[in-house]
Coordinates of C-alpha atoms in Angstrom, one line a residue:
M112 CA 15.9 -85.1 -23.7
A113 CA 17.8 -83.5 -26.6
A114 CA 21.0 -81.6 -25.8
Q115 CA 20.0 -78.2 -24.9
S116 CA 21.6 -75.1 -26.6
T117 CA 24.1 -73.5 -24.1
P118 CA 25.7 -70.4 -26.1
E119 CA 29.2 -70.0 -25.4
E120 CA 29.5 -66.2 -25.3
L121 CA 27.0 -66.0 -22.5
R122 CA 27.0 -66.0 -18.5
Y123 CA 24.7 -68.0 -16.8
T124 CA 23.0 -68.0 -13.4
E125 CA 22.2 -71.0 -11.0
D126 CA 18.6 -69.7 -11.2
H127 CA 18.5 -70.2 -15.2
E128 CA 19.0 -66.9 -16.5
W129 CA 21.5 -66.0 -19.1
V130 CA 23.4 -62.7 -19.5
A131 CA 24.8 -61.1 -22.4
E132 CA 27.1 -58.3 -22.9
R133 CA 26.1 -55.7 -25.1
S134 CA 27.7 -52.0 -24.8
D135 CA 28.7 -49.5 -22.3
G136 CA 27.8 -51.6 -19.1
V137 CA 24.7 -52.7 -20.6
V138 CA 23.5 -56.6 -20.3
R139 CA 20.5 -58.3 -21.6
V140 CA 19.3 -61.1 -19.5
G141 CA 16.6 -63.6 -20.5
I142 CA 15.4 -67.1 -19.4
T143 CA 17.6 -70.2 -20.6
E144 CA 16.7 -72.7 -23.0
Y145 CA 16.7 -75.1 -20.2
A146 CA 14.5 -72.9 -18.2
Q147 CA 11.7 -72.5 -20.8
D148 CA 12.0 -76.6 -21.5
Q149 CA 11.3 -77.1 -18.2
L150 CA 8.3 -74.2 -17.8
G151 CA 6.4 -75.6 -20.5
D152 CA 4.2 -73.2 -22.3
V153 CA 4.8 -69.4 -21.3
V154 CA 1.7 -67.6 -21.3
F155 CA 2.3 -64.5 -19.3
V156 CA 5.6 -62.3 -18.3
D157 CA 5.2 -59.6 -16.0
L158 CA 8.5 -57.2 -16.2
P159 CA 9.6 -54.3 -14.4
E160 CA 9.4 -50.7 -16.1
P161 CA 12.4 -48.9 -16.9
G162 CA 14.4 -47.3 -14.1
T163 CA 13.8 -49.6 -11.4
E164 CA 17.2 -50.4 -9.5
V165 CA 17.7 -54.0 -8.6
A166 CA 20.3 -56.1 -6.5
A167 CA 21.5 -59.6 -7.4
G168 CA 19.1 -62.2 -6.4
D169 CA 16.3 -59.9 -6.2
T170 CA 12.9 -61.0 -7.7
F171 CA 12.3 -58.2 -10.7
G172 CA 9.6 -60.1 -12.4
E173 CA 7.7 -63.6 -13.2
V174 CA 6.9 -66.3 -16.4
E175 CA 4.0 -68.1 -15.7
S176 CA 3.3 -71.0 -18.0
T177 CA 0.7 -73.8 -18.4
K178 CA 2.8 -76.0 -15.8
S179 CA 3.4 -73.1 -13.2
V180 CA 4.8 -70.0 -12.1
S181 CA 8.2 -69.2 -11.9
E182 CA 10.2 -65.5 -10.5
I183 CA 12.9 -63.8 -12.4
Y184 CA 15.8 -62.9 -10.1
A185 CA 18.0 -60.4 -10.8
P186 CA 21.7 -61.9 -12.3
L187 CA 23.6 -58.5 -11.1
D188 CA 23.4 -55.4 -9.2
G189 CA 22.0 -52.2 -11.7
E190 CA 19.5 -50.7 -13.2
I191 CA 16.5 -51.8 -15.8
V192 CA 16.8 -50.0 -18.5
A193 CA 15.0 -51.6 -21.5
A194 CA 11.7 -54.5 -20.8
N195 CA 11.1 -56.1 -23.7
D196 CA 7.5 -55.2 -24.8
A197 CA 7.4 -58.2 -27.4
V198 CA 7.8 -60.8 -24.6
T199 CA 4.9 -59.5 -22.6
A200 CA 3.0 -59.1 -25.8
T201 CA 3.8 -62.7 -27.3
P202 CA 5.0 -64.4 -24.2
E203 CA 5.6 -67.7 -26.5
L204 CA 8.9 -65.7 -28.2
I205 CA 10.8 -67.5 -25.1
N206 CA 9.5 -70.7 -25.7
G207 CA 10.9 -70.3 -29.7
D208 CA 13.5 -68.3 -29.1
P209 CA 14.5 -68.0 -25.8
Y210 CA 18.3 -66.3 -26.7
G211 CA 17.0 -64.3 -29.5
E212 CA 13.5 -62.4 -29.6
G213 CA 12.5 -64.0 -26.2
W214 CA 15.0 -61.5 -24.0
L215 CA 13.4 -60.1 -21.2
V216 CA 15.5 -57.0 -19.6
E217 CA 18.6 -55.1 -20.3
L218 CA 19.9 -54.1 -17.2
R219 CA 22.7 -51.4 -16.7
V220 CA 25.3 -53.1 -14.5
A221 CA 26.5 -51.3 -11.1
D222 CA 30.0 -53.3 -11.8
P223 CA 30.9 -54.8 -15.0
D224 CA 33.6 -56.7 -13.1
T225 CA 30.8 -58.7 -11.6
L226 CA 30.0 -60.8 -14.9
E227 CA 33.1 -62.6 -14.4
G228 CA 31.3 -64.6 -11.0
L229 CA 28.6 -65.7 -13.2
L230 CA 28.6 -69.4 -14.8
D231 CA 30.2 -70.1 -17.9
A232 CA 28.4 -72.1 -20.6
E233 CA 30.5 -75.7 -19.3
A234 CA 29.6 -74.7 -15.7
Y235 CA 26.0 -73.9 -16.4
Q236 CA 25.8 -77.1 -18.8
R237 CA 27.2 -79.2 -15.7
L238 CA 24.7 -77.5 -13.4
T239 CA 22.0 -78.9 -15.6
G240 CA 23.1 -82.0 -16.6
S241 CA 22.8 -81.2 -20.1

C-alpha cells in the first residue's frame, strides 16, 4: 500500500477526521486520505445544516461508499457554520482531494484550546500504521 498523505499542519482524530484551523475560532473538518482509501468510492454524503450544535464525539453526518456507510463524528464541541455543498453534489471530491475540495464542514469551536487535545500528524501516522 502506498504511503498516505498526512499534512503536518492539520490535527487528527482517532475517527479519521482532520481539522484545519481557519480564523476566529473556526475550523474546517474533513475525512483523512486513509479514511477515504478504506471506504473506497464515495457515492453519498449527508451533512448537517449550518447552525447545528455538536458535541465532541457526536455523530453529525455520514459518508456512504460502494463498500459501506461510515458515520462522521464531531472532533470538538461547537456550532456548524458551513457545510460543503460541493461535496454533497459531487461526493467523489472526497476521494480526489480529501484535504482540499473534499472538506465537509466548518465548525465554530466552543473552546479553541481543545484543538491541542487532537492528534498531530506523527501520532495519526502511528495510529494508522502509515
